[in-house]
């Protein structure tokens, strides 16, 4: 059985020489590295020699690093595939019909709502979703679990899509009022319906992130 | 073990893992490599570079589940078959067995002149 100091030496090798940074893969490789070292020590080698042989058997720094790369790549693919499946599961007929109904309702209601409130409400929809995303990112800060870190990286990357929807919502008035300043009523109605539909889609997109983060961040190495 | 053997082994590694886990309740990475070595009298060795990606892939497919235990001051990750894993193990093993039998038939063909 290896001493704590010896285990720390092996852990240092993995972290410093092979840049193993994710706890899941580090624990697994440390156990393997330690077991190999113990086996060689049982054959009469000193800890230093045994660990050197074990390191070489495991593929040295480059080989071990490749294990982490493959692990991360596979995890990224799993997260992207799961998110795609979540988003796809939302966009069925009930969601499409609801989105359309929300847009029609907003179109009808726009006439009775003051323009300032309307713009604020739609802006609020976008901000709400954005705040949720920021909360997800911050809540997992400082975690070294691969599941969490890679899911957050994915969130940051794909969050750009959301931001584009949000930008579109904000820029919609300018787009719709181009050369049509006199059609204030039409503008308000169009903006309200398109904005509400986009807002609804943005919220669904955010909900998909919440579902994904709940699944991934709550992942536990049992 | 030759490079050709390594290639053959890599192609059937997931089935080997499923078979080993079908016969035992749970195993950890190093144990799997040692078991393969022992069962084949050292003819076959599984490298870490092939084993762990295969284990992680099977886990991602939902065929394996994991649990960790602290053993001798370090964390040990044990793999075991899920319900789906048991079903898949049976089907993949019989597929590979049939393939190997067919391969043997082909390789044992006598040349006809």
CSV table of C-alpha atoms in Angstrom, one decimal:
chain,number,residue,atom,x,y,z
A,1,UNK,CA,0.0,0.0,0.0
A,2,UNK,CA,1.3,3.4,-1.0
A,3,UNK,CA,1.8,6.2,1.6
A,4,UNK,CA,0.0,9.5,1.4
A,5,UNK,CA,3.2,11.2,0.3
A,6,UNK,CA,3.7,8.6,-2.5
A,7,UNK,CA,0.2,9.1,-3.6
A,8,UNK,CA,0.7,12.8,-3.7
A,9,UNK,CA,3.8,12.4,-5.8
A,10,UNK,CA,1.8,10.3,-8.3
A,11,UNK,CA,-1.0,12.9,-8.3
A,12,UNK,CA,1.5,15.6,-8.9
A,13,UNK,CA,2.9,13.7,-11.9
A,14,UNK,CA,-0.6,13.5,-13.4
A,15,UNK,CA,-1.4,17.1,-12.8
A,16,UNK,CA,1.9,18.7,-13.6
A,17,UNK,CA,3.4,16.4,-16.3
A,18,UNK,CA,0.2,15.4,-18.1
A,19,UNK,CA,-2.0,18.4,-17.3
A,20,UNK,CA,-4.8,16.3,-15.9
A,21,UNK,CA,-7.2,18.8,-14.5
A,22,UNK,CA,-10.6,17.2,-14.2
A,23,UNK,CA,-11.3,15.4,-11.0
A,24,UNK,CA,-13.2,12.4,-12.6
A,25,UNK,CA,-10.3,11.5,-14.8
A,26,UNK,CA,-7.7,12.4,-12.3
A,27,UNK,CA,-9.1,10.0,-9.6
A,28,UNK,CA,-9.4,7.2,-12.1
A,29,UNK,CA,-5.9,7.6,-13.5
A,30,UNK,CA,-4.4,8.0,-10.1
A,31,UNK,CA,-5.9,4.7,-9.0
A,32,UNK,CA,-4.5,3.0,-12.1
A,33,UNK,CA,-1.1,4.6,-11.8
A,34,UNK,CA,-0.9,3.7,-8.1
A,35,UNK,CA,-2.0,0.1,-8.8
A,36,UNK,CA,0.6,-0.3,-11.5
A,37,UNK,CA,3.3,1.2,-9.2
A,38,UNK,CA,2.3,-1.2,-6.4
A,39,UNK,CA,2.5,-4.1,-8.8
A,40,UNK,CA,6.1,-3.2,-9.8
A,41,UNK,CA,7.1,-2.5,-6.2
A,42,UNK,CA,5.8,-6.0,-5.3
A,43,UNK,CA,8.4,-7.3,-7.9
A,44,UNK,CA,11.2,-5.6,-5.9
A,45,UNK,CA,11.5,-2.1,-7.4
A,46,UNK,CA,11.8,1.0,-5.3
A,47,UNK,CA,8.9,3.5,-5.4
A,48,UNK,CA,10.8,5.8,-7.7
A,49,UNK,CA,11.7,3.1,-10.3
A,50,UNK,CA,8.3,1.5,-10.0
A,51,UNK,CA,6.5,4.8,-10.7
A,52,UNK,CA,8.8,5.6,-13.6
A,53,UNK,CA,8.0,2.2,-15.2
A,54,UNK,CA,4.3,2.6,-14.5
A,55,UNK,CA,4.3,6.1,-16.0
A,56,UNK,CA,5.9,4.7,-19.2
A,57,UNK,CA,3.4,1.8,-19.3
A,58,UNK,CA,0.5,4.3,-19.2
A,59,UNK,CA,1.9,6.1,-22.2
A,60,UNK,CA,3.9,8.9,-20.4
A,61,UNK,CA,2.7,12.5,-20.4
A,62,UNK,CA,1.5,12.6,-24.0
A,63,UNK,CA,-0.4,9.3,-23.8
A,64,UNK,CA,-2.1,10.2,-20.5
A,65,UNK,CA,-3.0,13.7,-21.8
A,66,UNK,CA,-4.7,12.1,-24.8
A,67,UNK,CA,-6.9,10.1,-22.4
A,68,UNK,CA,-8.2,13.4,-20.9
A,69,UNK,CA,-8.7,14.9,-24.4
A,70,UNK,CA,-10.7,11.9,-25.5
A,71,UNK,CA,-12.7,12.1,-22.3
A,72,UNK,CA,-13.5,15.8,-22.8
A,73,UNK,CA,-14.3,15.3,-26.4
A,74,UNK,CA,-16.8,12.6,-25.6
A,75,UNK,CA,-18.3,14.6,-22.8
A,76,UNK,CA,-18.7,17.6,-25.2
A,77,UNK,CA,-20.5,15.5,-27.7
A,78,UNK,CA,-22.8,14.0,-25.1
A,79,UNK,CA,-23.7,17.5,-23.8
A,80,UNK,CA,-24.4,18.9,-27.2
A,81,UNK,CA,-26.4,15.9,-28.2
A,82,UNK,CA,-28.5,16.1,-25.0
A,83,UNK,CA,-29.1,19.8,-25.4
A,84,UNK,CA,-30.2,19.3,-29.0
A,85,UNK,CA,-32.6,16.5,-27.9
A,86,UNK,CA,-34.0,18.8,-25.1
A,87,UNK,CA,-34.6,21.7,-27.5
A,88,UNK,CA,-36.1,19.4,-30.1
A,89,UNK,CA,-38.4,18.0,-27.5
A,90,UNK,CA,-39.9,21.5,-26.9
A,91,UNK,CA,-40.5,22.3,-30.5
A,92,UNK,CA,-43.5,20.1,-31.2
A,93,UNK,CA,-47.0,21.1,-32.3
A,94,UNK,CA,-48.2,22.3,-28.8
A,95,UNK,CA,-45.2,24.7,-28.5
A,96,UNK,CA,-45.5,26.0,-32.1
A,97,UNK,CA,-49.3,26.6,-31.6
A,98,UNK,CA,-48.6,28.3,-28.2
A,99,UNK,CA,-46.0,30.6,-29.8
A,100,UNK,CA,-48.4,31.5,-32.5
A,101,UNK,CA,-51.2,32.2,-30.0
A,102,UNK,CA,-48.9,34.3,-27.9
A,103,UNK,CA,-48.0,36.4,-30.9
A,104,UNK,CA,-51.6,36.8,-31.9
A,105,UNK,CA,-52.7,37.7,-28.4
A,106,UNK,CA,-49.8,40.3,-28.2
A,107,UNK,CA,-51.0,41.7,-31.5
A,108,UNK,CA,-54.5,42.1,-30.2
A,109,UNK,CA,-53.5,43.4,-26.8
A,110,UNK,CA,-50.9,45.9,-28.1
A,111,UNK,CA,-53.6,48.4,-28.9
A,112,UNK,CA,-54.7,48.6,-25.2
A,113,UNK,CA,-51.3,48.7,-23.6
A,114,UNK,CA,-49.2,51.9,-23.5
A,115,UNK,CA,-46.2,51.7,-25.8
A,116,UNK,CA,-43.8,52.3,-22.9
A,117,UNK,CA,-45.1,49.3,-21.0
A,118,UNK,CA,-45.1,47.1,-24.0
A,119,UNK,CA,-41.4,47.8,-24.8
A,120,UNK,CA,-40.5,47.4,-21.1
A,121,UNK,CA,-42.4,44.0,-20.9
A,122,UNK,CA,-40.7,42.6,-24.0
A,123,UNK,CA,-37.3,43.9,-22.8
A,124,UNK,CA,-38.0,42.3,-19.4
A,125,UNK,CA,-38.7,38.9,-21.1
A,126,UNK,CA,-35.2,39.0,-22.6
A,127,UNK,CA,-33.5,40.2,-19.5
A,128,UNK,CA,-35.2,37.5,-17.4
A,129,UNK,CA,-33.8,34.7,-19.6
A,130,UNK,CA,-30.4,36.4,-19.6
A,131,UNK,CA,-30.3,36.6,-15.8
A,132,UNK,CA,-31.1,32.9,-15.5
A,133,UNK,CA,-28.2,32.1,-17.8
A,134,UNK,CA,-25.9,34.2,-15.8
A,135,UNK,CA,-27.1,32.6,-12.6
A,136,UNK,CA,-26.3,29.1,-14.0
A,137,UNK,CA,-22.8,30.2,-15.0
A,138,UNK,CA,-22.1,31.8,-11.6
A,139,UNK,CA,-23.5,28.9,-9.6
A,140,UNK,CA,-20.9,26.5,-11.0
A,141,UNK,CA,-17.9,28.8,-10.7
A,142,UNK,CA,-14.9,27.2,-9.1
A,143,UNK,CA,-15.9,23.7,-9.8
A,144,UNK,CA,-13.3,21.4,-11.3
A,145,UNK,CA,-15.7,18.6,-12.2
A,146,UNK,CA,-15.5,18.0,-15.9
A,147,UNK,CA,-19.2,17.7,-16.2
A,148,UNK,CA,-19.8,21.1,-14.8
A,149,UNK,CA,-16.9,22.9,-16.5
A,150,UNK,CA,-17.6,21.5,-19.9
A,151,UNK,CA,-21.4,22.2,-19.6
A,152,UNK,CA,-20.6,25.8,-18.6
A,153,UNK,CA,-18.2,26.1,-21.6
A,154,UNK,CA,-21.0,24.8,-23.8
A,155,UNK,CA,-23.4,27.2,-22.2
A,156,UNK,CA,-21.1,30.1,-22.9
A,157,UNK,CA,-20.6,29.1,-26.5
A,158,UNK,CA,-24.2,28.4,-27.4
A,159,UNK,CA,-25.4,31.3,-25.3
A,160,UNK,CA,-24.4,33.4,-28.2
A,161,UNK,CA,-27.4,32.1,-30.1
A,162,UNK,CA,-29.6,33.3,-27.3
A,163,UNK,CA,-27.9,36.7,-27.3
A,164,UNK,CA,-28.6,37.0,-31.1
A,165,UNK,CA,-32.3,36.4,-30.4
A,166,UNK,CA,-32.2,39.0,-27.6
A,167,UNK,CA,-30.4,41.5,-29.9
A,168,UNK,CA,-33.0,40.9,-32.6
A,169,UNK,CA,-35.7,41.7,-30.0
A,170,UNK,CA,-34.0,44.9,-29.1
A,171,UNK,CA,-33.4,45.9,-32.7
A,172,UNK,CA,-36.8,45.0,-33.9
A,173,UNK,CA,-38.3,48.5,-33.4
A,174,UNK,CA,-35.6,50.1,-35.6
A,175,UNK,CA,-36.1,47.5,-38.3
A,176,UNK,CA,-39.8,47.9,-38.3
A,177,UNK,CA,-39.9,51.6,-38.1
A,178,UNK,CA,-37.6,52.1,-41.0
A,179,UNK,CA,-39.4,54.6,-43.3
A,180,UNK,CA,-42.6,53.8,-41.6
A,181,UNK,CA,-42.6,56.3,-38.7
A,182,UNK,CA,-46.2,57.3,-39.4
A,183,UNK,CA,-47.5,53.8,-38.9
A,184,UNK,CA,-47.1,53.8,-35.2
A,185,UNK,CA,-50.0,51.6,-34.5
A,186,UNK,CA,-48.9,49.0,-37.0
A,187,UNK,CA,-45.4,49.1,-35.6
A,188,UNK,CA,-46.5,48.6,-32.0
A,189,UNK,CA,-48.7,45.7,-33.0
A,190,UNK,CA,-46.0,44.0,-35.1
A,191,UNK,CA,-43.3,44.7,-32.5
A,192,UNK,CA,-45.5,43.3,-29.8
A,193,UNK,CA,-46.4,40.1,-31.6
A,194,UNK,CA,-42.9,39.4,-33.0
A,195,UNK,CA,-41.3,40.4,-29.7
A,196,UNK,CA,-43.6,38.2,-27.7
A,197,UNK,CA,-43.0,35.2,-30.0
A,198,UNK,CA,-39.2,35.7,-29.9
A,199,UNK,CA,-39.4,36.2,-26.1
A,200,UNK,CA,-41.3,32.9,-25.8
A,201,UNK,CA,-38.7,31.1,-27.9
A,202,UNK,CA,-35.9,32.7,-25.9
A,203,UNK,CA,-37.5,31.5,-22.7
A,204,UNK,CA,-37.8,28.0,-24.0
A,205,UNK,CA,-34.2,28.1,-25.0
A,206,UNK,CA,-33.3,29.2,-21.5
A,207,UNK,CA,-35.4,26.5,-20.0
A,208,UNK,CA,-33.5,24.0,-22.1
A,209,UNK,CA,-30.3,25.3,-20.5
A,210,UNK,CA,-31.8,25.0,-17.0
A,211,UNK,CA,-32.8,21.4,-17.8
A,212,UNK,CA,-29.4,20.6,-19.3
A,213,UNK,CA,-27.6,22.2,-16.3
A,214,UNK,CA,-29.8,20.4,-13.9
A,215,UNK,CA,-28.9,17.1,-15.5
A,216,UNK,CA,-25.2,17.8,-15.9
A,217,UNK,CA,-24.4,19.9,-12.9
A,218,UNK,CA,-26.2,17.5,-10.6
A,219,UNK,CA,-24.1,14.7,-12.1
A,220,UNK,CA,-22.6,12.8,-9.3
A,221,UNK,CA,-19.7,10.3,-9.4
A,222,UNK,CA,-21.7,7.8,-7.4
B,1,UNK,CA,1.3,-8.2,-28.6
B,2,UNK,CA,1.6,-7.2,-32.3
B,3,UNK,CA,0.1,-4.1,-33.8
B,4,UNK,CA,-2.3,-6.2,-35.8
B,5,UNK,CA,-3.5,-8.0,-32.7
B,6,UNK,CA,-3.9,-4.6,-31.0
B,7,UNK,CA,-6.2,-3.5,-33.8
B,8,UNK,CA,-8.3,-6.7,-33.6
B,9,UNK,CA,-8.5,-6.3,-29.8
B,10,UNK,CA,-9.6,-2.6,-30.1
B,11,UNK,CA,-12.5,-3.6,-32.4
B,12,UNK,CA,-13.8,-6.1,-29.9
B,13,UNK,CA,-12.9,-4.3,-26.7
B,14,UNK,CA,-16.4,-3.1,-25.8
B,15,UNK,CA,-17.6,-6.7,-26.0
B,16,UNK,CA,-14.7,-8.0,-23.9
B,17,UNK,CA,-15.6,-5.4,-21.2
B,18,UNK,CA,-19.3,-6.2,-21.3
B,19,UNK,CA,-18.5,-9.9,-21.0
B,20,UNK,CA,-16.1,-9.5,-18.1
B,21,UNK,CA,-18.7,-7.3,-16.3
B,22,UNK,CA,-21.4,-9.8,-17.1
B,23,UNK,CA,-19.5,-12.4,-15.1
B,24,UNK,CA,-18.7,-10.1,-12.2
B,25,UNK,CA,-20.7,-7.7,-10.2
B,26,UNK,CA,-18.3,-4.7,-10.7
B,27,UNK,CA,-14.7,-4.1,-11.8
B,28,UNK,CA,-12.3,-1.1,-12.0
B,29,UNK,CA,-10.0,-0.2,-14.9
B,30,UNK,CA,-6.8,-1.7,-13.7
B,31,UNK,CA,-8.6,-4.9,-12.6
B,32,UNK,CA,-10.0,-5.2,-16.2
B,33,UNK,CA,-6.5,-5.0,-17.7
B,34,UNK,CA,-5.2,-7.6,-15.3
B,35,UNK,CA,-8.1,-9.9,-15.8
B,36,UNK,CA,-7.6,-9.9,-19.6
B,37,UNK,CA,-3.9,-10.5,-19.2
B,38,UNK,CA,-4.6,-13.4,-16.8
B,39,UNK,CA,-7.3,-15.0,-18.9
B,40,UNK,CA,-5.2,-14.9,-22.1
B,41,UNK,CA,-2.0,-15.9,-20.2
B,42,UNK,CA,-0.4,-12.6,-21.2
B,43,UNK,CA,-1.2,-12.9,-24.9
B,44,UNK,CA,-3.5,-9.9,-24.8
B,45,UNK,CA,-2.9,-6.7,-23.1
B,46,UNK,CA,-5.3,-3.8,-23.0
B,47,UNK,CA,-3.7,-0.4,-23.0
B,48,UNK,CA,-5.0,2.4,-20.9
B,49,UNK,CA,-5.4,4.5,-24.0
B,50,UNK,CA,-7.9,2.0,-25.4
B,51,UNK,CA,-9.6,0.9,-22.1
B,52,UNK,CA,-10.7,4.2,-20.6
B,53,UNK,CA,-12.2,5.8,-23.8
B,54,UNK,CA,-14.1,2.5,-24.3
B,55,UNK,CA,-15.3,2.5,-20.7
B,56,UNK,CA,-16.4,6.1,-20.9
B,57,UNK,CA,-18.2,5.5,-24.2
B,58,UNK,CA,-20.1,2.5,-22.7
B,59,UNK,CA,-21.0,4.6,-19.7
B,60,UNK,CA,-22.2,7.4,-22.0
B,61,UNK,CA,-24.3,4.9,-23.9
B,62,UNK,CA,-26.0,4.0,-20.6
B,63,UNK,CA,-24.7,0.4,-20.7
B,64,UNK,CA,-22.4,0.9,-17.7
B,65,UNK,CA,-23.0,2.6,-14.4
B,66,UNK,CA,-20.3,3.7,-11.9
B,67,UNK,CA,-19.7,4.0,-8.2
B,68,UNK,CA,-16.7,5.2,-6.3
B,69,UNK,CA,-15.1,3.9,-3.2
B,70,UNK,CA,-12.1,5.1,-1.3
B,71,UNK,CA,-9.6,2.2,-1.3
B,72,UNK,CA,-6.1,2.5,0.4
B,73,UNK,CA,-6.3,6.3,0.4
B,74,UNK,CA,-7.4,6.8,-3.2
B,75,UNK,CA,-10.7,7.0,-5.0
B,76,UNK,CA,-11.5,3.9,-7.0
B,77,UNK,CA,-14.1,4.0,-9.7
B,78,UNK,CA,-16.0,0.7,-10.2
B,79,UNK,CA,-18.0,-0.1,-13.4
B,80,UNK,CA,-21.0,-2.4,-13.5
B,81,UNK,CA,-23.6,-3.2,-16.1
B,82,UNK,CA,-26.9,-1.4,-16.2
B,83,UNK,CA,-30.1,-3.3,-17.0
B,84,UNK,CA,-29.7,-2.2,-20.6
B,85,UNK,CA,-26.1,-3.2,-20.4
B,86,UNK,CA,-27.0,-6.8,-19.5
B,87,UNK,CA,-29.3,-7.0,-22.5
B,88,UNK,CA,-26.7,-5.4,-24.8
B,89,UNK,CA,-23.9,-7.7,-23.5
B,90,UNK,CA,-25.9,-10.8,-24.4
B,91,UNK,CA,-26.7,-9.6,-27.9
B,92,UNK,CA,-23.2,-8.2,-28.6
B,93,UNK,CA,-21.5,-11.4,-27.3
B,94,UNK,CA,-23.6,-13.6,-29.5
B,95,UNK,CA,-23.0,-11.3,-32.5
B,96,UNK,CA,-19.2,-11.5,-32.0
B,97,UNK,CA,-19.3,-15.2,-31.4
B,98,UNK,CA,-21.1,-15.7,-34.7
B,99,UNK,CA,-18.7,-13.4,-36.4
B,100,UNK,CA,-15.7,-15.3,-35.1
B,101,UNK,CA,-17.2,-18.7,-36.1
B,102,UNK,CA,-17.8,-17.4,-39.6
B,103,UNK,CA,-14.3,-16.0,-39.7
B,104,UNK,CA,-12.9,-19.4,-38.6
B,105,UNK,CA,-14.9,-21.2,-41.3
B,106,UNK,CA,-13.4,-18.8,-43.9
B,107,UNK,CA,-9.9,-19.1,-42.6
B,108,UNK,CA,-10.0,-22.9,-42.5
B,109,UNK,CA,-11.2,-23.2,-46.1
B,110,UNK,CA,-9.0,-25.5,-48.0
B,111,UNK,CA,-7.8,-24.1,-51.4
B,112,UNK,CA,-9.6,-25.7,-54.3
B,113,UNK,CA,-7.5,-26.5,-57.3
